[in-house]
Amino acid sequence: MDSDLFSRRRAARFAQLLDEANGGRRHHVRSRADESLTALVAVGQRLVAERPDIEVDAEFRSGLRAMLVATAERDGMGAATTTTPARTTEAASRGSLLGAVTARQIRARGAILVGIAAGAVAVSGISAASEDAVPGDALYGMKRSTERAQLALTGSDLSRGQLFLDFARTRLDEAGTLRGDLAGFSAVLDDMDADTRQGVRLLTTTAAQRSDPAGLDAVNTFVTGQRKAVGGLLDGASRAERDRTRRSLALLDAIRKRSDALRAAIACGLPAPVASDALGPAPATCPSDR
């Protein structure tokens, strides 16, 4: 792979080819680099579609995990963090240094790096070593990076929405390990709620645009299972932990209410809502029969 891969023009063209490969609109441009870039797009798709279904040996997993933790601690890599406004601010600061580079070029470079990283993760087994990491572990940053790579390689809003809900389930599992650490517990639930909103917004928007309740079915299935699991956090929790948990339960109740309202709007033939909020389209009420 030559270093020119990361030039601005090639990066922009690579982003266009990725869009087309994932079902996006076709771009009526051609580049001398198309042949090599198309091959890279194909490799990326094969890594996702043909990832071998294998069971990682427990001894190998433990050994690899120990090695990576030691390396991360030694080199200061993979610091255990959750998503915070500070990280968002840091990313924005880095973006400002790119000057005239367009948003598409930024996404293109990110897509290249994420694609390469995702391929390396899939092949090396690092994801297997980090999948059980929780906040406070040296490999937790790698776990979250793997999730971002999965999102970058997901082609449709429907699939991306379902993936966000999977991440929300993962955050809930992590919260169960942080009892007694109110700051960590609350931070993970904040991330869980953020993933939930992102996933629900994508699924409800898709349902409204297509007048198809399939996305709402996924939302309702998630809410039913997630609400029961989140409710389990109340058992044996401190007062502060219970208060924080109830906020997540209230969010799930609001999501179910929104899903039911959208389903009713689709059933009675209302047009796609114009108004929208953190949970996606806000439908009008169907006219009552008289």
CSV table of C-alpha atoms in Angstrom, one decimal:
chain,number,residue,atom,x,y,z
A,1,MET,CA,0.0,0.0,0.0
A,2,ASP,CA,1.7,3.2,-1.1
A,3,SER,CA,1.6,6.3,1.1
A,4,ASP,CA,-0.3,8.2,-1.7
A,5,LEU,CA,-3.4,6.3,-0.5
A,6,PHE,CA,-3.9,9.0,2.1
A,7,SER,CA,-3.7,11.9,-0.3
A,8,ARG,CA,-6.7,14.1,-0.2
A,9,ARG,CA,-8.0,13.3,-3.7
A,10,ARG,CA,-7.6,9.5,-3.2
A,11,ALA,CA,-9.2,9.7,0.2
A,12,ALA,CA,-12.2,11.6,-1.2
A,13,ARG,CA,-12.6,9.1,-4.0
A,14,PHE,CA,-12.3,6.2,-1.6
A,15,ALA,CA,-15.1,7.7,0.4
A,16,GLN,CA,-17.3,7.9,-2.7
A,17,LEU,CA,-16.6,4.3,-3.6
A,18,LEU,CA,-17.5,3.3,0.0
A,19,ASP,CA,-20.7,5.2,-0.4
A,20,GLU,CA,-21.5,3.4,-3.6
A,21,ALA,CA,-20.6,0.0,-2.3
A,22,ASN,CA,-23.0,0.5,0.7
A,23,GLY,CA,-25.9,1.5,-1.6
A,24,GLY,CA,-25.4,5.2,-1.7
A,25,ARG,CA,-25.9,7.4,-4.8
A,26,ARG,CA,-23.4,6.9,-7.6
A,27,HIS,CA,-20.9,9.6,-8.2
A,28,HIS,CA,-20.3,10.5,-11.9
A,29,VAL,CA,-16.6,10.9,-11.6
A,30,ARG,CA,-13.6,8.6,-12.4
A,31,SER,CA,-10.1,8.5,-11.1
A,32,ARG,CA,-6.9,6.8,-12.1
A,33,ALA,CA,-6.8,5.3,-8.7
A,34,ASP,CA,-10.2,3.6,-9.0
A,35,GLU,CA,-8.7,0.2,-9.7
A,36,SER,CA,-6.6,0.0,-6.6
A,37,LEU,CA,-9.2,1.7,-4.4
A,38,THR,CA,-12.0,-0.6,-5.7
A,39,ALA,CA,-9.8,-3.5,-4.7
A,40,LEU,CA,-9.4,-2.1,-1.2
A,41,VAL,CA,-13.2,-1.5,-0.9
A,42,ALA,CA,-13.7,-5.2,-1.9
A,43,VAL,CA,-11.2,-6.3,0.7
A,44,GLY,CA,-13.0,-4.3,3.4
A,45,GLN,CA,-16.4,-5.8,2.5
A,46,ARG,CA,-15.0,-9.3,2.5
A,47,LEU,CA,-13.5,-8.8,6.0
A,48,VAL,CA,-16.9,-8.0,7.3
A,49,ALA,CA,-18.9,-10.5,5.3
A,50,GLU,CA,-16.6,-13.5,5.5
A,51,ARG,CA,-15.1,-13.1,9.0
A,52,PRO,CA,-14.5,-16.7,10.1
A,53,ASP,CA,-16.9,-18.1,12.7
A,54,ILE,CA,-14.5,-19.5,15.2
A,55,GLU,CA,-14.3,-20.0,18.9
A,56,VAL,CA,-11.3,-18.4,20.5
A,57,ASP,CA,-9.4,-20.7,22.8
A,58,ALA,CA,-9.7,-19.5,26.4
A,59,GLU,CA,-6.0,-19.9,27.1
A,60,PHE,CA,-5.1,-17.9,24.0
A,61,ARG,CA,-7.6,-15.2,25.0
A,62,SER,CA,-6.2,-14.9,28.5
A,63,GLY,CA,-2.6,-14.8,27.3
A,64,LEU,CA,-3.3,-12.2,24.6
A,65,ARG,CA,-5.3,-10.1,27.0
A,66,ALA,CA,-2.5,-10.1,29.6
A,67,MET,CA,0.1,-9.2,26.9
A,68,LEU,CA,-2.0,-6.3,25.6
A,69,VAL,CA,-2.8,-5.0,29.0
A,70,ALA,CA,0.9,-5.0,29.9
A,71,THR,CA,1.8,-3.2,26.6
A,72,ALA,CA,-1.0,-0.7,27.0
A,73,GLU,CA,0.0,0.2,30.6
A,74,ARG,CA,3.7,0.5,29.6
A,75,ASP,CA,3.0,2.7,26.6
A,76,GLY,CA,0.1,4.7,28.0
A,77,MET,CA,-2.3,3.3,25.3
A,78,GLY,CA,-6.0,2.5,25.6
A,79,ALA,CA,-6.6,4.6,28.7
A,80,ALA,CA,-9.8,3.5,30.3
A,81,THR,CA,-12.4,6.1,29.6
A,82,THR,CA,-16.0,6.5,28.7
A,83,THR,CA,-17.4,8.9,26.1
A,84,THR,CA,-17.3,12.3,27.7
A,85,PRO,CA,-17.7,15.9,26.5
A,86,ALA,CA,-14.0,16.4,27.0
A,87,ARG,CA,-13.3,13.8,24.3
A,88,THR,CA,-15.7,15.4,22.0
A,89,THR,CA,-13.9,18.8,22.6
A,90,GLU,CA,-10.6,17.2,21.9
A,91,ALA,CA,-11.8,15.7,18.7
A,92,ALA,CA,-13.2,19.1,17.6
A,93,SER,CA,-9.8,20.7,18.4
A,94,ARG,CA,-8.0,18.2,16.2
A,95,GLY,CA,-10.5,18.8,13.4
A,96,SER,CA,-9.8,22.5,13.5
A,97,LEU,CA,-6.1,21.9,12.7
A,98,LEU,CA,-7.1,20.4,9.3
A,99,GLY,CA,-7.9,23.9,8.0
A,100,ALA,CA,-9.2,23.7,4.5
A,101,VAL,CA,-9.8,19.9,4.5
A,102,THR,CA,-13.5,19.3,3.8
A,103,ALA,CA,-15.9,17.3,6.0
A,104,ARG,CA,-15.9,14.6,3.3
A,105,GLN,CA,-12.2,14.3,3.3
A,106,ILE,CA,-12.1,14.1,7.0
A,107,ARG,CA,-14.7,11.2,6.9
A,108,ALA,CA,-12.7,9.6,4.1
A,109,ARG,CA,-9.5,9.5,6.1
A,110,GLY,CA,-11.4,8.3,9.1
A,111,ALA,CA,-13.0,5.6,7.0
A,112,ILE,CA,-9.6,4.4,5.6
A,113,LEU,CA,-8.1,4.3,9.1
A,114,VAL,CA,-11.1,2.7,10.7
A,115,GLY,CA,-11.3,0.1,7.9
A,116,ILE,CA,-7.7,-0.8,8.2
A,117,ALA,CA,-8.0,-0.9,12.0
A,118,ALA,CA,-11.1,-3.1,11.8
A,119,GLY,CA,-9.4,-5.5,9.5
A,120,ALA,CA,-6.4,-5.7,11.8
A,121,VAL,CA,-8.6,-6.2,14.8
A,122,ALA,CA,-10.6,-9.0,13.1
A,123,VAL,CA,-7.5,-10.8,12.0
A,124,SER,CA,-5.3,-10.4,15.1
A,125,GLY,CA,-8.0,-11.4,17.7
A,126,ILE,CA,-7.5,-8.1,19.7
A,127,SER,CA,-11.3,-7.7,19.7
A,128,ALA,CA,-11.6,-11.1,21.4
A,129,ALA,CA,-9.2,-10.0,24.1
A,130,SER,CA,-11.0,-6.8,24.7
A,131,GLU,CA,-14.6,-7.8,24.5
A,132,ASP,CA,-14.9,-8.5,28.2
A,133,ALA,CA,-13.2,-5.2,29.2
A,134,VAL,CA,-15.1,-2.8,31.5
A,135,PRO,CA,-14.4,0.8,32.4
A,136,GLY,CA,-11.2,0.8,34.4
A,137,ASP,CA,-9.5,-1.9,32.2
A,138,ALA,CA,-6.6,-0.9,30.0
A,139,LEU,CA,-8.3,-2.5,27.0
A,140,TYR,CA,-11.6,-0.7,27.4
A,141,GLY,CA,-10.5,2.0,24.9
A,142,MET,CA,-9.8,-0.7,22.3
A,143,LYS,CA,-13.2,-2.2,22.9
A,144,ARG,CA,-14.9,1.1,22.2
A,145,SER,CA,-12.7,1.7,19.2
A,146,THR,CA,-13.8,-1.7,17.8
A,147,GLU,CA,-17.4,-0.6,18.2
A,148,ARG,CA,-16.8,2.6,16.3
A,149,ALA,CA,-15.2,0.5,13.5
A,150,GLN,CA,-18.3,-1.7,13.3
A,151,LEU,CA,-20.5,1.4,12.9
A,152,ALA,CA,-18.2,2.8,10.2
A,153,LEU,CA,-18.5,-0.4,8.2
A,154,THR,CA,-22.3,-0.7,8.6
A,155,GLY,CA,-24.1,0.3,5.4
A,156,SER,CA,-27.7,1.2,6.3
A,157,ASP,CA,-29.4,3.3,8.9
A,158,LEU,CA,-31.5,0.3,9.9
A,159,SER,CA,-28.5,-1.9,10.6
A,160,ARG,CA,-26.6,1.0,12.3
A,161,GLY,CA,-29.6,1.7,14.6
A,162,GLN,CA,-29.7,-2.0,15.6
A,163,LEU,CA,-26.0,-1.9,16.3
A,164,PHE,CA,-26.4,1.1,18.6
A,165,LEU,CA,-29.0,-0.8,20.5
A,166,ASP,CA,-26.6,-3.7,20.8
A,167,PHE,CA,-24.0,-1.3,22.3
A,168,ALA,CA,-26.6,-0.1,24.8
A,169,ARG,CA,-27.1,-3.7,25.9
A,170,THR,CA,-23.3,-3.9,26.3
A,171,ARG,CA,-23.2,-0.8,28.4
A,172,LEU,CA,-25.9,-2.2,30.7
A,173,ASP,CA,-23.7,-5.3,31.2
A,174,GLU,CA,-20.8,-3.1,32.1
A,175,ALA,CA,-22.9,-1.1,34.6
A,176,GLY,CA,-23.6,-4.2,36.6
A,177,THR,CA,-19.8,-4.5,37.3
A,178,LEU,CA,-19.6,-0.9,38.7
A,179,ARG,CA,-21.9,-1.2,41.7
A,180,GLY,CA,-20.5,1.0,44.5
A,181,ASP,CA,-18.7,3.3,42.1
A,182,LEU,CA,-21.4,6.0,41.6
A,183,ALA,CA,-19.3,8.1,39.2
A,184,GLY,CA,-18.4,5.1,37.0
A,185,PHE,CA,-21.9,3.6,37.2
A,186,SER,CA,-23.5,6.9,36.2
A,187,ALA,CA,-21.0,7.5,33.3
A,188,VAL,CA,-21.7,4.0,31.8
A,189,LEU,CA,-25.5,4.6,32.1
A,190,ASP,CA,-25.0,8.0,30.4
A,191,ASP,CA,-23.2,6.2,27.5
A,192,MET,CA,-26.0,3.5,27.5
A,193,ASP,CA,-28.7,6.2,27.2
A,194,ALA,CA,-26.7,8.0,24.5
A,195,ASP,CA,-26.4,4.7,22.4
A,196,THR,CA,-30.1,4.1,23.0
A,197,ARG,CA,-31.1,7.5,21.7
A,198,GLN,CA,-28.9,7.2,18.7
A,199,GLY,CA,-30.2,3.7,17.8
A,200,VAL,CA,-33.9,4.7,18.4
A,201,ARG,CA,-33.6,7.8,16.3
A,202,LEU,CA,-32.1,5.9,13.3
A,203,LEU,CA,-34.8,3.2,13.5
A,204,THR,CA,-37.8,5.5,14.1
A,205,THR,CA,-36.6,7.8,11.3
A,206,THR,CA,-36.3,4.9,8.9
A,207,ALA,CA,-39.7,3.6,9.9
A,208,ALA,CA,-41.3,7.1,9.3
A,209,GLN,CA,-39.6,7.7,6.0
A,210,ARG,CA,-40.5,4.3,4.6
A,211,SER,CA,-44.0,4.0,6.3
A,212,ASP,CA,-42.8,0.6,7.4
A,213,PRO,CA,-43.0,-0.4,11.1
A,214,ALA,CA,-40.2,-3.0,10.9
A,215,GLY,CA,-37.8,-0.6,12.6
A,216,LEU,CA,-40.4,0.0,15.3
A,217,ASP,CA,-40.5,-3.8,15.9
A,218,ALA,CA,-36.8,-3.7,16.6
A,219,VAL,CA,-37.3,-0.8,19.0
A,220,ASN,CA,-40.1,-2.5,20.9
A,221,THR,CA,-38.2,-5.7,21.3
A,222,PHE,CA,-35.2,-3.8,22.6
A,223,VAL,CA,-37.3,-1.8,25.1
A,224,THR,CA,-39.1,-4.9,26.5
A,225,GLY,CA,-35.8,-6.7,27.2
A,226,GLN,CA,-33.8,-3.7,28.2
A,227,ARG,CA,-36.4,-2.3,30.6
A,228,LYS,CA,-36.5,-5.6,32.5
A,229,ALA,CA,-32.7,-5.8,32.7
A,230,VAL,CA,-32.3,-2.1,33.7
A,231,GLY,CA,-34.9,-2.6,36.4
A,232,GLY,CA,-32.7,-5.4,37.8
A,233,LEU,CA,-30.1,-2.7,38.7
A,234,LEU,CA,-32.5,-1.4,41.4
A,235,ASP,CA,-32.0,-4.5,43.5
A,236,GLY,CA,-29.4,-3.8,46.2
A,237,ALA,CA,-28.5,-0.4,44.8
A,238,SER,CA,-27.8,2.7,46.8
A,239,ARG,CA,-30.2,5.5,46.8
A,240,ALA,CA,-28.1,7.5,44.3
A,241,GLU,CA,-27.8,4.5,42.0
A,242,ARG,CA,-31.5,3.9,42.1
A,243,ASP,CA,-32.2,7.5,41.2
A,244,ARG,CA,-29.8,7.3,38.2
A,245,THR,CA,-31.3,4.0,37.1
A,246,ARG,CA,-34.8,5.4,37.2
A,247,ARG,CA,-33.8,8.1,34.7
A,248,SER,CA,-32.8,5.3,32.2
A,249,LEU,CA,-36.1,3.6,32.9
A,250,ALA,CA,-38.0,6.8,32.2
A,251,LEU,CA,-36.1,7.1,28.8
A,252,LEU,CA,-37.2,3.6,27.9
A,253,ASP,CA,-40.8,4.4,28.7
A,254,ALA,CA,-40.7,7.5,26.6
A,255,ILE,CA,-39.2,5.5,23.7
A,256,ARG,CA,-42.0,3.0,23.9
A,257,LYS,CA,-44.6,5.8,23.9
A,258,ARG,CA,-42.9,7.3,20.8
A,259,SER,CA,-42.8,4.0,19.0
A,260,ASP,CA,-46.5,3.3,19.6
A,261,ALA,CA,-47.4,6.8,18.4
A,262,LEU,CA,-45.4,6.4,15.2
A,263,ARG,CA,-46.9,3.0,14.6
A,264,ALA,CA,-50.4,4.4,14.9
A,265,ALA,CA,-49.5,7.3,12.5
A,266,ILE,CA,-48.2,4.8,9.9
A,267,ALA,CA,-51.3,2.7,10.3
A,268,CYS,CA,-53.7,5.6,9.7
A,269,GLY,CA,-51.7,6.9,6.7
A,270,LEU,CA,-50.3,10.1,8.2
A,271,PRO,CA,-47.4,11.6,6.2
A,272,ALA,CA,-43.9,11.4,7.6
A,273,PRO,CA,-43.6,13.9,10.6
A,274,VAL,CA,-41.7,17.1,10.0
A,275,ALA,CA,-40.9,17.7,13.7
A,276,SER,CA,-38.1,15.7,15.3
A,277,ASP,CA,-36.2,15.4,18.6
A,278,ALA,CA,-33.7,13.1,20.2
A,279,LEU,CA,-35.9,10.1,19.7
A,280,GLY,CA,-36.6,10.8,16.1
A,281,PRO,CA,-39.8,11.9,14.3
A,282,ALA,CA,-42.6,13.3,16.5
A,283,PRO,CA,-45.8,12.2,14.9
A,284,ALA,CA,-49.2,14.0,14.9
A,285,THR,CA,-52.2,12.2,16.5
A,286,CYS,CA,-54.4,10.3,14.1
A,287,PRO,CA,-57.8,11.9,13.7
A,288,SER,CA,-60.5,10.1,15.7
A,289,ASP,CA,-63.4,8.5,13.9
A,290,ARG,CA,-66.7,10.2,14.3
